[in-house]
Each structure stands twice: as structure tokens, then as C-alpha cells.
Amino acid sequence: MPGRGTFFALDKQRLPEFVERLPELGVVYVQARTDCGGAGKLCELTPVYIDYESHTLCSPAVGLMVSLDECKGVNATSNGEAGSAMCGFDFEFESRPCGLSIYALPLVSDMDCYTSLIDQFFGRPLDREDLDEWREGYSPANYHCDNCEKAGLYRAKYPERHPVCEIFQGLIENQTRVFSRLMSAHSDLSISLQPENIVIDSGIVSVIGNDSSVLALHMHNLHALVIKRKTVDGSDVSAIGIYNSLGTKGLEFLVEDPALVEGWSHICELAKTRDLS
Amino acid sequence: MTYSNNDSRMNGKLVVPEDRLKLIRQLEKEMVEERIRRRKEKRRIANRAAKVSP
């Protein structure tokens, strides 16, 4: 196997054949990313099937959907050392860093299968520079207007002042389970987590669950929160939608207690008063 | 309840740059035209169906 930090590219025509082999990896870490944030969890990608009508990879048990049409390519990373982390497949889409990664973890995944998938489906190793250049072509320009950019920089500089932190702090204290869904044109991932801790670093708020699930909120792009009561499968829930400055919803959180809407709205009202002072 | 820390939304009237406003007006015009076209098409199909049906 090649040396540390080597990248490979998948022949896109073999994408359907490749994704159908993913369950063989056993337990993997799946991470989906939009411009508003990301979600990740440890799971087994089984069962997995391709809906050939919509050209979508589906794993209903995991709550994962990936559009194969939107996928611009898959790159594999290998650092070639057993026991070291970050061996994974990066599904690349337009508008990087949005995307989906499936990581094989040495202690829980079938690493022999990982190596064998690279040998069977991926071509010769790529230069990091070539890969970065290829990715650059799929990195969109900043879409914020001056006002949104200013507000975004403020959120990234002081994430702890944003009501979303206070809301999650309350959920941690009350040990409340949160159902979250990350949605975009290219992928959709649902995770259920009981938040245990919040880590704030470089403008990113990470909510860590008690079972290795993680939600990351990219504060610069977290333009607005919409809080409302919703009915899901006949039950009333409290919902928070997270929107970017183009009005696109990137994340949604649901909690099975409709009464939380009042408390969350109050937190936002206080934050508005604080922002204006 | 919607919350955003964007000052322009909270402090006063939202100012849309002239070029974007022009684009929005153009899109609105196209949407109205499309709606009229669809309505005409629907009416045409309904008329034809009325002639065909016994």
C-alpha cells in the first residue's frame, strides 16, 4: 500500500458498483457537511441500495441518502499505517466543503476490505496539489452580501453569544434527546443524539452526543434560526430550522417536547435585545 | 419565531442593491408570464377535454 496521506480517485462510471460494496466495511463513521454545518455518526451502512430512478444511494436504517448524479467524484485517502486514523472515502460535490465522507476506523472497521476496495476501484495515486486544484474548481465564491458577511463574522468571533449555544446547553442539562437532519441537494443524513458537551473552536460549535455522534454548526454561515412547533408522525415536536443567508435550510433539530418552543423563543428575544444594545 | 443577528434586518429598512432589485423584478415578471401561460394551457386542455368527452 502506498505511503502516508496518499489520495486516489474513483472512476466515476464505477460509482454504483462501488457504493454497493460499502456495507462490507462493517462499522464506519459517516459524516455529511453543508455550508451551515455537519453531522456525523458511527454506524453500519447496511442495508444499502441504489434507487436507479432517482440515481440515489439510500440506507434507510442509517437515515442516509446521497445523490449519485450530483457527485463529482470520490477520492480515497490512505495513510498506509495500520492503527492510524483518517482512512476514508470523500464523496465530492459542487460547493465544497459540502460533501460526504465515510471513514474506516482501524479498531472497528474491516481495514482489509478498505484496502481491497481501493485496489479494485481506485486508480493510481493522486498528487495532493492536483487534488487541491481539482477541488478548487468546485469551491464556490463567497455568496454573502456586505451586511450578511458582517453578521457572519460576528457570529464566528463570538459563537457563545448566539442563542443556539444556550439552547443546546439547556438540552444538555435536561438530558434531552435531539433528532437532527442535515439536508442538501447532494445528501441527507439523520442522526439522533443526546447532547453531552459543547466544544467551541474557530467559529465552529460542536455538539457532542453521548454515543460518538457529533453535530457541528458553522457559525459564519448560520444566518438565521426558525423556531416553531411541528407535527411529525402525529406527535407535536419543537423544531429549529437553520438557514444560510440565501434562505436555504441546511439543518433541522426536533425535540419531542412542544413546550420548548416558548423557552427557545424567549432566549432569541433576549439575544435580539442584546444585539441591539 | 425567527432569529438572525443581521443588523440590517433588525435595525431598519432592508436596502436591496439596484442591480439585484432589477433582477428580482425581472424574475417576478417571468413568473407572472409563466403563470399566465400555464393558466392558458390548462384552459386549452380543459376546452379540448370538454369537446372530446361525451
XYZ file of C-alpha atoms in Angstrom:
331
model
C 0.000 0.000 0.000
C 1.364 3.488 -0.820
C 2.776 5.844 1.789
C 1.240 8.224 4.269
C -1.533 10.583 3.142
C -1.974 9.172 -0.344
C -5.070 10.056 -2.390
C -6.802 8.071 -5.117
C -9.645 8.936 -7.481
C -12.538 6.651 -8.360
C -13.518 6.022 -11.944
C -16.945 7.713 -11.830
C -18.538 5.146 -14.126
C -17.960 2.523 -11.447
C -19.643 4.620 -8.716
C -22.836 2.482 -8.409
C -20.815 -0.733 -8.263
C -18.505 0.821 -5.644
C -21.212 2.143 -3.310
C -22.973 -1.213 -3.245
C -19.790 -2.699 -1.761
C -19.609 -0.174 1.121
C -21.532 -2.359 3.651
C -18.600 -4.801 3.544
C -16.582 -2.279 5.580
C -18.667 -3.052 8.677
C -18.843 -0.221 11.209
C -17.807 3.144 9.719
C -18.013 6.807 10.650
C -20.326 8.713 8.288
C -20.039 12.483 8.124
C -22.175 14.802 5.959
C -21.456 18.506 5.542
C -23.374 21.526 4.263
C -22.350 25.173 4.436
C -24.290 25.551 7.738
C -22.538 22.668 9.451
C -22.162 18.939 9.576
C -23.349 15.783 11.253
C -21.559 12.544 11.876
C -22.172 9.191 13.492
C -20.789 5.701 13.860
C -22.939 3.164 12.033
C -23.084 0.143 9.788
C -24.093 1.009 6.227
C -26.495 -1.826 5.925
C -28.732 -2.374 4.116
C -27.750 -0.018 1.323
C -29.349 0.169 -2.109
C -29.449 2.387 -5.167
C -32.707 3.851 -6.377
C -31.925 3.794 -10.106
C -34.886 6.051 -10.929
C -33.571 8.999 -8.903
C -29.968 7.742 -9.045
C -29.710 7.966 -5.281
C -27.854 5.847 -2.754
C -30.174 5.057 0.175
C -29.605 3.495 3.548
C -32.941 3.813 5.383
C -31.686 2.242 8.613
C -28.866 4.787 8.789
C -31.026 7.698 7.559
C -28.657 8.431 4.687
C -29.364 9.484 1.126
C -26.748 10.545 -1.403
C -27.401 11.831 -4.902
C -25.058 9.993 -7.240
C -25.897 12.400 -10.070
C -24.649 15.366 -8.034
C -21.461 13.522 -7.064
C -18.474 14.953 -8.926
C -16.098 12.227 -7.808
C -14.924 10.076 -4.928
C -11.436 10.329 -3.508
C -9.943 7.817 -1.132
C -7.349 8.618 1.491
C -4.899 6.116 2.737
C -2.133 6.756 5.203
C -0.896 3.227 4.921
C -0.324 2.611 8.581
C -2.458 0.116 10.433
C -3.789 1.651 13.636
C -3.664 5.234 12.411
C -6.810 7.183 11.696
C -8.394 9.009 8.735
C -8.701 6.354 6.091
C -11.811 7.307 4.227
C -13.762 7.931 1.074
C -14.655 11.548 0.306
C -17.713 11.960 -1.908
C -17.131 15.312 -3.562
C -19.877 17.641 -4.780
C -20.078 21.149 -6.085
C -19.812 23.855 -3.440
C -17.018 22.446 -1.317
C -16.559 21.908 1.651
C -20.103 20.492 1.394
C -19.873 16.764 0.937
C -19.963 13.347 2.499
C -17.172 11.249 3.962
C -17.153 7.633 5.034
C -14.250 6.853 7.327
C -12.966 3.363 8.053
C -11.692 3.186 11.622
C -8.923 0.685 12.357
C -10.431 -0.620 15.604
C -13.960 -1.223 14.327
C -13.926 -1.354 10.506
C -12.698 -4.071 8.198
C -9.434 -2.457 7.083
C -8.563 -5.341 4.735
C -11.817 -4.651 2.929
C -10.915 -0.941 2.785
C -7.580 -1.747 1.134
C -9.232 -4.173 -1.235
C -11.852 -1.558 -2.296
C -9.050 0.904 -3.092
C -7.206 -1.729 -5.112
C -10.312 -2.712 -7.054
C -11.961 0.627 -7.736
C -9.395 3.413 -7.493
C -6.713 4.311 -9.982
C -3.159 5.419 -9.463
C -2.298 7.720 -6.515
C -3.015 11.446 -6.929
C -0.721 14.341 -6.089
C -2.128 16.393 -3.239
C -1.597 19.535 -5.333
C -3.591 18.097 -8.256
C -6.378 17.117 -5.885
C -6.446 20.570 -4.294
C -6.554 22.166 -7.737
C -9.425 19.874 -8.791
C -11.296 20.708 -5.586
C -10.683 24.421 -6.108
C -12.811 24.191 -9.253
C -15.754 23.128 -7.100
C -15.316 25.745 -4.384
C -17.923 28.473 -4.801
C -17.264 32.153 -4.259
C -18.487 33.768 -1.044
C -22.206 34.403 -1.503
C -22.735 36.816 1.416
C -23.655 40.456 0.856
C -21.773 43.013 2.980
C -24.329 43.013 5.798
C -24.575 39.228 5.970
C -20.799 38.937 5.902
C -20.512 41.391 8.796
C -23.128 39.495 10.818
C -21.425 36.188 9.928
C -18.022 37.378 11.117
C -19.586 38.492 14.392
C -21.190 35.058 14.908
C -17.910 33.308 14.122
C -15.996 35.577 16.505
C -18.446 35.216 19.408
C -20.242 31.875 18.902
C -21.093 31.639 22.593
C -23.272 34.789 22.320
C -25.558 33.107 19.792
C -28.826 31.668 21.168
C -28.143 28.270 19.603
C -25.416 27.670 22.220
C -27.774 28.487 25.082
C -30.463 26.266 23.575
C -28.093 23.287 23.350
C -26.762 23.999 26.847
C -30.334 23.601 28.125
C -30.756 20.338 26.213
C -27.536 19.028 27.781
C -28.665 19.980 31.294
C -32.042 18.295 30.817
C -30.530 15.259 29.043
C -32.922 15.732 26.138
C -32.620 13.628 23.011
C -32.412 15.600 19.752
C -33.308 14.293 16.318
C -31.397 16.174 13.709
C -31.432 16.129 9.976
C -28.810 17.572 7.710
C -30.195 18.316 4.275
C -28.763 19.499 0.990
C -29.113 18.910 -2.728
C -26.456 16.220 -2.586
C -27.015 14.351 0.661
C -29.322 13.881 3.578
C -28.303 12.413 6.930
C -30.428 11.955 10.054
C -28.924 11.454 13.476
C -30.423 11.079 16.912
C -28.210 12.166 19.760
C -28.314 13.029 23.406
C -26.048 16.081 23.670
C -23.384 15.712 26.337
C -20.946 18.509 25.672
C -20.362 21.615 23.553
C -16.959 22.459 22.149
C -16.380 25.874 20.562
C -13.370 26.285 18.307
C -12.520 28.587 15.368
C -16.116 29.692 14.824
C -17.466 26.151 14.878
C -19.790 24.953 17.624
C -19.618 21.168 18.003
C -22.338 19.423 19.948
C -21.041 16.055 21.084
C -23.520 13.272 21.745
C -23.114 10.563 24.364
C -22.733 7.907 21.656
C -19.987 9.282 19.347
C -22.466 11.344 17.272
C -21.414 14.918 16.557
C -23.226 17.947 15.203
C -21.099 20.831 14.001
C -22.512 24.307 13.422
C -20.569 26.602 11.113
C -21.425 29.885 12.810
C -20.262 32.123 9.941
C -22.964 30.699 7.679
C -25.626 30.145 10.329
C -27.638 33.149 9.209
C -30.997 32.503 10.871
C -32.859 30.191 13.224
C -36.536 29.490 12.685
C -38.225 28.071 15.769
C -41.669 26.542 15.511
C -43.986 23.781 16.635
C -44.439 20.968 14.134
C -46.384 17.751 13.874
C -44.284 14.775 12.888
C -45.902 11.335 12.574
C -48.874 12.558 14.609
C -46.781 13.919 17.529
C -46.169 17.576 18.332
C -42.493 18.495 18.437
C -40.380 21.617 18.867
C -38.305 22.337 15.777
C -35.360 24.576 14.964
C -34.503 25.165 11.326
C -31.057 26.513 10.478
C -30.810 28.665 7.361
C -27.963 30.214 5.408
C -28.153 33.760 4.079
C -29.664 32.549 0.796
C -32.645 31.217 2.737
C -31.694 27.566 2.268
C -32.358 25.245 5.183
C -29.259 23.187 5.951
C -30.110 21.608 9.289
C -33.148 20.862 11.357
C -33.419 19.786 15.005
C -36.503 18.190 16.501
C -37.220 17.584 20.188
C -40.233 15.605 21.362
C -41.497 18.345 23.671
C -43.657 21.026 22.013
C -43.432 23.261 25.100
C -39.746 24.025 24.451
C -40.692 26.465 21.660
C -41.640 29.172 24.210
C -38.343 28.887 26.087
C -36.268 28.903 22.898
C -38.183 31.914 21.544
C -37.543 33.741 24.823
C -33.800 33.045 24.529
C -33.880 34.524 20.999
C -35.839 37.592 22.127
C -33.220 38.256 24.805
C -30.451 37.817 22.242
C -32.158 40.319 19.904
C -32.296 42.897 22.703
C -28.632 42.222 23.462
C -27.650 42.538 19.764
C -29.372 45.927 19.521
C -27.862 47.373 22.691
C -40.052 32.902 15.727
C -37.118 33.846 13.528
C -33.810 35.000 14.890
C -30.906 36.470 12.979
C -28.155 38.714 14.240
C -28.057 40.521 10.899
C -28.228 44.206 11.835
C -29.772 45.331 8.566
C -32.797 43.103 9.192
C -33.299 44.301 12.733
C -32.272 47.939 12.677
C -34.270 49.232 9.805
C -35.387 49.057 6.253
C -33.598 46.433 4.183
C -31.808 48.096 1.289
C -31.545 45.944 -1.816
C -28.832 46.986 -4.288
C -30.166 48.391 -7.573
C -28.805 45.564 -9.766
C -30.356 42.878 -7.556
C -33.635 44.747 -7.471
C -33.632 44.793 -11.272
C -33.002 41.041 -11.319
C -35.804 40.404 -8.805
C -38.248 42.491 -10.871
C -37.244 40.551 -13.995
C -37.768 37.195 -12.213
C -41.127 38.347 -10.864
C -42.186 39.353 -14.392
C -41.100 35.970 -15.768
C -43.002 34.151 -13.010
C -46.200 36.065 -13.780
C -45.815 35.367 -17.501
C -45.233 31.686 -16.776
C -48.319 31.551 -14.545
C -50.459 33.134 -17.296
C -49.044 30.725 -19.876
C -49.839 27.722 -17.647
C -53.359 29.007 -16.972
C -53.978 29.388 -20.740
C -52.590 25.909 -21.357
C -54.834 24.437 -18.653
C -57.863 26.217 -20.159
C -56.961 24.932 -23.639
C -56.679 21.337 -22.352
C -59.949 21.672 -20.411
C -61.739 23.012 -23.519
C -60.386 20.195 -25.640
C -61.405 17.611 -22.989
C -64.896 19.101 -22.898
C -65.192 18.675 -26.686
C -63.921 15.077 -26.559
C -65.967 13.879 -23.572
C -69.481 12.574 -24.360
